[in-house]
Coordinates of C-alpha atoms in Angstrom, one line a residue:
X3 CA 106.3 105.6 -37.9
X4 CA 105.4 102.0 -39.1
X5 CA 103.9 103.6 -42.3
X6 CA 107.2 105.8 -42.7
X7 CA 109.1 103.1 -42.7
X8 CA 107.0 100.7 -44.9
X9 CA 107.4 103.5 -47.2
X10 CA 111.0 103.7 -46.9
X11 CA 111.5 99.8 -47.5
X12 CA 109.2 100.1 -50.8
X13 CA 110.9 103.2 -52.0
X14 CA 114.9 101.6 -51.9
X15 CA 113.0 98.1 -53.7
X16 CA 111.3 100.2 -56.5
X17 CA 115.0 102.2 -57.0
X18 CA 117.1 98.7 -56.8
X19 CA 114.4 97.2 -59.4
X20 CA 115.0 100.4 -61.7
X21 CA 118.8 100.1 -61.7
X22 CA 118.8 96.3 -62.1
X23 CA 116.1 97.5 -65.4
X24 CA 118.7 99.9 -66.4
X25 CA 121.8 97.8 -66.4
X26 CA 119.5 94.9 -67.9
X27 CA 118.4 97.3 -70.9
X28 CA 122.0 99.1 -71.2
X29 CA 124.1 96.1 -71.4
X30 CA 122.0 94.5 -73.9
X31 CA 122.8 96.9 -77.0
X32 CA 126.4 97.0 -75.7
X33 CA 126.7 93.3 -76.3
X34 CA 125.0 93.7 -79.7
X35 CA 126.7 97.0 -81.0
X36 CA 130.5 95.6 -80.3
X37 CA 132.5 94.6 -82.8
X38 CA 136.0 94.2 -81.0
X39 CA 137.1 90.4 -79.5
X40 CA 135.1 89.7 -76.2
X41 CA 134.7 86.8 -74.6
X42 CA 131.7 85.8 -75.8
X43 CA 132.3 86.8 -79.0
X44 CA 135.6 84.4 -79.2
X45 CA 133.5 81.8 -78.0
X46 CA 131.0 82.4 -81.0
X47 CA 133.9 82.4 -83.5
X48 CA 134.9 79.0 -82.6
X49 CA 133.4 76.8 -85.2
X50 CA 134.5 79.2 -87.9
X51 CA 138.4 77.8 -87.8
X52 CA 137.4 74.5 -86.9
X53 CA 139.5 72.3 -89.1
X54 CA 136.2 70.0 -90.5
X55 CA 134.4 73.3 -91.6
X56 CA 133.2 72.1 -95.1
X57 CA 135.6 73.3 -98.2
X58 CA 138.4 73.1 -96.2
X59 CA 141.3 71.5 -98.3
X60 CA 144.0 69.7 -96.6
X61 CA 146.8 66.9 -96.9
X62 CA 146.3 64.0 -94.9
X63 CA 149.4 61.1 -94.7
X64 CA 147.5 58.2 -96.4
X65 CA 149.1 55.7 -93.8
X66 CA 146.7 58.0 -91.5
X67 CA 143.6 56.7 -93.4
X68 CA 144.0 53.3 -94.7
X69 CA 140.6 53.2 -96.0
X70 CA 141.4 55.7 -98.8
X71 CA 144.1 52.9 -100.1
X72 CA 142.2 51.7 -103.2
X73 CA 140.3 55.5 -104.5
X74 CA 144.0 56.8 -104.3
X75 CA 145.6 53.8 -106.3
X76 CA 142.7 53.9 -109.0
X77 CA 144.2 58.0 -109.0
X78 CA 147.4 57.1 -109.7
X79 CA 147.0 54.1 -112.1
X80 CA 144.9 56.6 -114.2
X81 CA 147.9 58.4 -114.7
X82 CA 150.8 55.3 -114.8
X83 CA 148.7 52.0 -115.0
X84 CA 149.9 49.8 -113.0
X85 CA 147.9 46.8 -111.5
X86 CA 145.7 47.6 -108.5
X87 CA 147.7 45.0 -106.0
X88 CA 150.9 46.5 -107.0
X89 CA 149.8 50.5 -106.0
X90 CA 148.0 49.5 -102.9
X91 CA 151.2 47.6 -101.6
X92 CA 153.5 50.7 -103.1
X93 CA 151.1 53.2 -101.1
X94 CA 151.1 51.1 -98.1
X95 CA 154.7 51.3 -97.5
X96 CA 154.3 55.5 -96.5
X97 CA 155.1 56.0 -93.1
X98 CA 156.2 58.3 -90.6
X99 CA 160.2 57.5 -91.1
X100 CA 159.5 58.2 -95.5
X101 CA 158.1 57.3 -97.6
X102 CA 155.4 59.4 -97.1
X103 CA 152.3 59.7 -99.7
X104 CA 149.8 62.2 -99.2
X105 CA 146.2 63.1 -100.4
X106 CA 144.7 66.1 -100.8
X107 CA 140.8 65.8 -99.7
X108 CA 138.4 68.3 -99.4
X109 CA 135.1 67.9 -97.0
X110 CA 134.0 66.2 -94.2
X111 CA 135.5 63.2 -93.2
X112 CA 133.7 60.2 -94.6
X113 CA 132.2 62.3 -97.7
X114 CA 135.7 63.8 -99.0
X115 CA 136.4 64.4 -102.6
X116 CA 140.1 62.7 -103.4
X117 CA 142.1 65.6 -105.1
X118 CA 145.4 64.4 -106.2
X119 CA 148.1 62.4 -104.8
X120 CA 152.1 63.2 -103.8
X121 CA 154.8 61.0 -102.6
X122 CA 157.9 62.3 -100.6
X123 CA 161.2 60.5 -99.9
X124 CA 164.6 61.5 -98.5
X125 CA 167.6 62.5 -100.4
X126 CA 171.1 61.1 -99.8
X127 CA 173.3 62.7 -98.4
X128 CA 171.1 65.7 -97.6
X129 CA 169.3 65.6 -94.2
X130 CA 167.2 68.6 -94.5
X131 CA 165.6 67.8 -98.1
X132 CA 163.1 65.5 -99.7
X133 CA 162.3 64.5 -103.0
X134 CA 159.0 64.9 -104.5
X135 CA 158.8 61.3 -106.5
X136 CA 155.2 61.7 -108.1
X137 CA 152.4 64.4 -108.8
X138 CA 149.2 64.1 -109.7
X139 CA 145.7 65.3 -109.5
X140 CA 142.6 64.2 -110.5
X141 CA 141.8 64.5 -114.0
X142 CA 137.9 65.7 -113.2
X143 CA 139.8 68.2 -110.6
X144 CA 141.9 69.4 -113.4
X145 CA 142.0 72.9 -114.5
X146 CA 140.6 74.4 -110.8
X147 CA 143.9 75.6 -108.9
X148 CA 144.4 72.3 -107.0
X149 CA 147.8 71.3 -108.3
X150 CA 148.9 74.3 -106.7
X151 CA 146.7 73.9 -103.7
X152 CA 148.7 70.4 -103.3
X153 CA 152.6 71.6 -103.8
X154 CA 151.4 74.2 -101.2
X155 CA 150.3 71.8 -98.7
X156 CA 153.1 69.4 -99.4
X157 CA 155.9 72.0 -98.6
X158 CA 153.5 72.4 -95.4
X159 CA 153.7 69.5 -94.7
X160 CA 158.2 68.8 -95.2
X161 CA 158.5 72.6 -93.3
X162 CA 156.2 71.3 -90.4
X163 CA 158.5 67.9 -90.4
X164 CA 161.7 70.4 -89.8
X165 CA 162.8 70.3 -93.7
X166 CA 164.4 73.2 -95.5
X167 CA 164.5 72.1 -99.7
X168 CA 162.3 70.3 -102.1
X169 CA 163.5 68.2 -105.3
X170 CA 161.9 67.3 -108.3
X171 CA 162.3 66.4 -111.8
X172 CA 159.9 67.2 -114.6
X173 CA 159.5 66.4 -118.3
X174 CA 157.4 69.3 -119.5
X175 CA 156.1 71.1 -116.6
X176 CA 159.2 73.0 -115.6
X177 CA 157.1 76.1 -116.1
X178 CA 154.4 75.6 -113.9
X179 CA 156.8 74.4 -111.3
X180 CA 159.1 77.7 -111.9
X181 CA 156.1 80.0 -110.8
X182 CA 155.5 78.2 -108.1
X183 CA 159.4 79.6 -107.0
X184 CA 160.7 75.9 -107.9
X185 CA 164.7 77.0 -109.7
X186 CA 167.0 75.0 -111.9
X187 CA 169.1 72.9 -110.0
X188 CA 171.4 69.6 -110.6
X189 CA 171.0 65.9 -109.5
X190 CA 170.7 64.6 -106.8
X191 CA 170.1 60.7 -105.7
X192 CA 166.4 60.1 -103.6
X193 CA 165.9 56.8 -101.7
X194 CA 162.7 56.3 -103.3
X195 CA 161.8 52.4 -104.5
X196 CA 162.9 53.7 -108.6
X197 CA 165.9 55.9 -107.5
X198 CA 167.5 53.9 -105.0
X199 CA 168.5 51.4 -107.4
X200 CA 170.3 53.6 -109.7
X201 CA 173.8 54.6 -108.6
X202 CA 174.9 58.0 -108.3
X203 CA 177.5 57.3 -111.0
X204 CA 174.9 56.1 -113.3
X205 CA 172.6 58.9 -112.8
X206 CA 175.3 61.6 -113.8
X207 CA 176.5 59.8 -116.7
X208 CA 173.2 60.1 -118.3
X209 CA 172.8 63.8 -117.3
X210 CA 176.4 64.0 -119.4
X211 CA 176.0 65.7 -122.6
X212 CA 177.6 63.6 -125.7
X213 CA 180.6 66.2 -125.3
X214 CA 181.7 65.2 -122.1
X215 CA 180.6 61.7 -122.3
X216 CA 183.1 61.5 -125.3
X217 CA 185.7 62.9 -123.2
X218 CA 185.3 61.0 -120.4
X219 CA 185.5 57.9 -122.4
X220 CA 189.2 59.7 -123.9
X221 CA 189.9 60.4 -120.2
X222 CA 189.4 56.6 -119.1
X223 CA 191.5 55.0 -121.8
X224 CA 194.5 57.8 -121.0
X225 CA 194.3 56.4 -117.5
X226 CA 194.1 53.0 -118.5
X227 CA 197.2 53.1 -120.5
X228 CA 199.4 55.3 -117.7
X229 CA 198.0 52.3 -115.4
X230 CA 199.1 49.6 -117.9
X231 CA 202.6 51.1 -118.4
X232 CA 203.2 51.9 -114.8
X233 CA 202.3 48.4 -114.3
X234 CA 205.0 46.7 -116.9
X235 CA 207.3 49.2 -115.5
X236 CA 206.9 48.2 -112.2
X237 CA 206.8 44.5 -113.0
X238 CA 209.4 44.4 -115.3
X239 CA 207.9 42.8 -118.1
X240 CA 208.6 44.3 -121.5
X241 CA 205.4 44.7 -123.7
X242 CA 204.6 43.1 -126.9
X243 CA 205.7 45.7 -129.0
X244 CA 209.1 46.3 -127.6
X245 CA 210.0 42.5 -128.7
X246 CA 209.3 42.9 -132.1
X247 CA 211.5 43.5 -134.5
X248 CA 211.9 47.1 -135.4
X249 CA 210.2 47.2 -139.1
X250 CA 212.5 47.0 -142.4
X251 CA 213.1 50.4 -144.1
X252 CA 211.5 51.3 -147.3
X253 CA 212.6 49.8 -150.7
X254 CA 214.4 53.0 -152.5
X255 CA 212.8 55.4 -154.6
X256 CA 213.9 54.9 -158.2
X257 CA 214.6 58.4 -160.0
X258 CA 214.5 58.2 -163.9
X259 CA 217.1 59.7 -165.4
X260 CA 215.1 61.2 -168.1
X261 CA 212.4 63.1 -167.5
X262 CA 209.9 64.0 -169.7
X263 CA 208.9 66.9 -171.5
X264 CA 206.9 69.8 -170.1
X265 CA 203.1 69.7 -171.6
X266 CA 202.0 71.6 -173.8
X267 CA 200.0 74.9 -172.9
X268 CA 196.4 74.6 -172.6
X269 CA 194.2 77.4 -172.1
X270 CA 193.8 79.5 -168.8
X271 CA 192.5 78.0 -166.3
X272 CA 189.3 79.4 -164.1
X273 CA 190.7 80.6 -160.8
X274 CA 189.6 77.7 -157.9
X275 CA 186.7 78.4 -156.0
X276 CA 187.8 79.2 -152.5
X277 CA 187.2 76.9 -149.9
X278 CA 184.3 77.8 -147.2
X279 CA 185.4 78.4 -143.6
X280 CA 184.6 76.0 -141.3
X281 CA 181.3 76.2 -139.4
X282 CA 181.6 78.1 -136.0
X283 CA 181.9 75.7 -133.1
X284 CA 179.3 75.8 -130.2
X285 CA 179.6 75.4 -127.1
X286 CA 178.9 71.3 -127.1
X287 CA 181.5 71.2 -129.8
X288 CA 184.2 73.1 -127.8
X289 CA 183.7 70.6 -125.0
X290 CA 181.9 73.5 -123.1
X291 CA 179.1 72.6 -120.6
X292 CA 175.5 73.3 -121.7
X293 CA 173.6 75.5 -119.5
X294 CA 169.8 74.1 -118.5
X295 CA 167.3 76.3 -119.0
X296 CA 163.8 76.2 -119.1
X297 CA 163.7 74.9 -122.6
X298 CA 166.4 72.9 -122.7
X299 CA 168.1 70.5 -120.4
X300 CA 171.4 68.2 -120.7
X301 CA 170.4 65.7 -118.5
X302 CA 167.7 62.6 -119.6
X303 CA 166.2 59.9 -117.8
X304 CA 166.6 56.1 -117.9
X305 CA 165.1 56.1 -121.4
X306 CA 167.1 59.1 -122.8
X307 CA 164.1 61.5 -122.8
X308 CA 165.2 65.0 -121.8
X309 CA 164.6 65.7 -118.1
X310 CA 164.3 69.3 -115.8
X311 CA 166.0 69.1 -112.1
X312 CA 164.5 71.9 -109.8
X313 CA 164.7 72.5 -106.1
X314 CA 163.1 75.2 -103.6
X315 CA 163.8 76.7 -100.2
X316 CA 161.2 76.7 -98.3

């Protein structure tokens, strides 16, 4: 009976150390085989969207990292010189409440590569849209995609802050901005540091074409001179004009009595040459706006070079 029962005691350990063998051995290629999300598998994948994984490109507000100040003024200046004091107080003005300027880095903190630059400011009038003031990228980055990589990570960056439209102006690269989903569009008035200090009336007299600066001009003197008159009128003073004397007649024209006598005939005459119609009139000539297209623009800068407005939704 004692054996019997020694037996029985070794018989259920030897089966409970089989199944804990089997579960042990089956569970182990189950955990390898998987491929759907498990727990420890999500825990695995963890470091893979971790935001310092290296080649990771992002856009970081430069007031966030002050000690990028000077490699992103010796990026701009390479592109608009300017003296090294003067950027580094211009970029330390970004700040949460605009201007903001942003750089594009790629790496680890601490050993990044500066990719280019961007500087965003509000537009009047226009809560939900900023103006991009400045674009650049490395020239040694040039060529590689990142210009694109940085308008991508700057309308990131205005959609995370709640905005809805972008602005810019370009000289020449209304092309590259158009495939990038970037339309024609008109003026509008930023409150960058440049911007600000030109008036809205200023800015859309220079995107006048010479057609309707002429006829504003026209229109200005016409109102001038129903102002003037209303005035007198008003006033009761009587203008210069109306005092002076009305002017004499003309002396009369004398008629002589005899006339003289017809010439004499000459040979025929060649028939005149017929006069050439006058040149069709275009549409700046008929006082019609010009359209802006992607190769040519009525509106110009403060120095009267021709200038491209765009905008996008995004």
């Amino acid at each position: 009976m004692r054996i019997q029962l020694t037996t029985d005691q070794l018989s259920e350990a030897l089966t409970s150390s089989d199944e804990l063998k089997i579960d042990l051995t089956s569970n182990r290629p189950k955990h390898q085989e998987e491929k759907g999300p498990t727990p420890d598998g999500d825990i695995q994948e963890t470091p893979h969207v971790d935001s310092e994984v290296p080649g990771r490109i992002r856009a970081v507000p430069i007031h966030h990292r002050p000690d990028l100040l000077v490699p992103c003024a010796e990026l701009v200046n390479s592109e608009w010189p300017r003296s090294q004091a003067a950027r580094v107080h211009s970029l330390q003005k970004s700040c949460n409440d605009f201007p903001v300027c942003l750089v594009l880095l790629l790496g680890h903190r601490g050993a990044e590569r500066l990719l280019g630059h961007v500087r965003l400011s509000r537009v009047v009038g226009l809560s939900g849209s900023l103006f991009v003031e400045s674009v650049v990228v490395s020239r040694e980055e040039r060529g590689k995609g990142y210009g694109r990589t940085l308008m991508e990570e700057t309308e990131r960056y205005a959609k995370r802050r709640g905005f809805k439209r972008l602005w810019l102006t370009t000289h020449d690269k209304q092309h590259f901005y158009a495939h990038l989903g970037y339309v024609l569009s008109v003026p509008v008035q930023s409150q960058g540091a440049v911007m600000a200090l030109v008036p809205m009336a200023m800015l859309m007299r220079l995107s006048r074409t010479p057609s309707e600066e002429t006829n504003a001009k026209n229109q200005t003197l016409t109102k001038m001179d129903v102002q003037l008159s209303q005035k007198n009128r008003d006033s009761g003073n009587v203008s210069v004009e109306a005092l002076s004397p009305p002017p004499l007649p003309p002396p009369p024209i004398s008629i002589p009595t005899h006339l003289p006598p017809p010439p004499l005939p000459i040979a025929t005459l060649p028939p005149s040459i017929p006069t050439p119609p006058p040149p069709p009139r275009t549409q700046q000539s008929a006082g019609q706006p010009v359209v802006q297209t992607l190769t040519e623009t009525p509106y110009r800068d403060a120095k009267g070079l021709p200038i491209f407005w765009m905008h996008k939704d995004i």
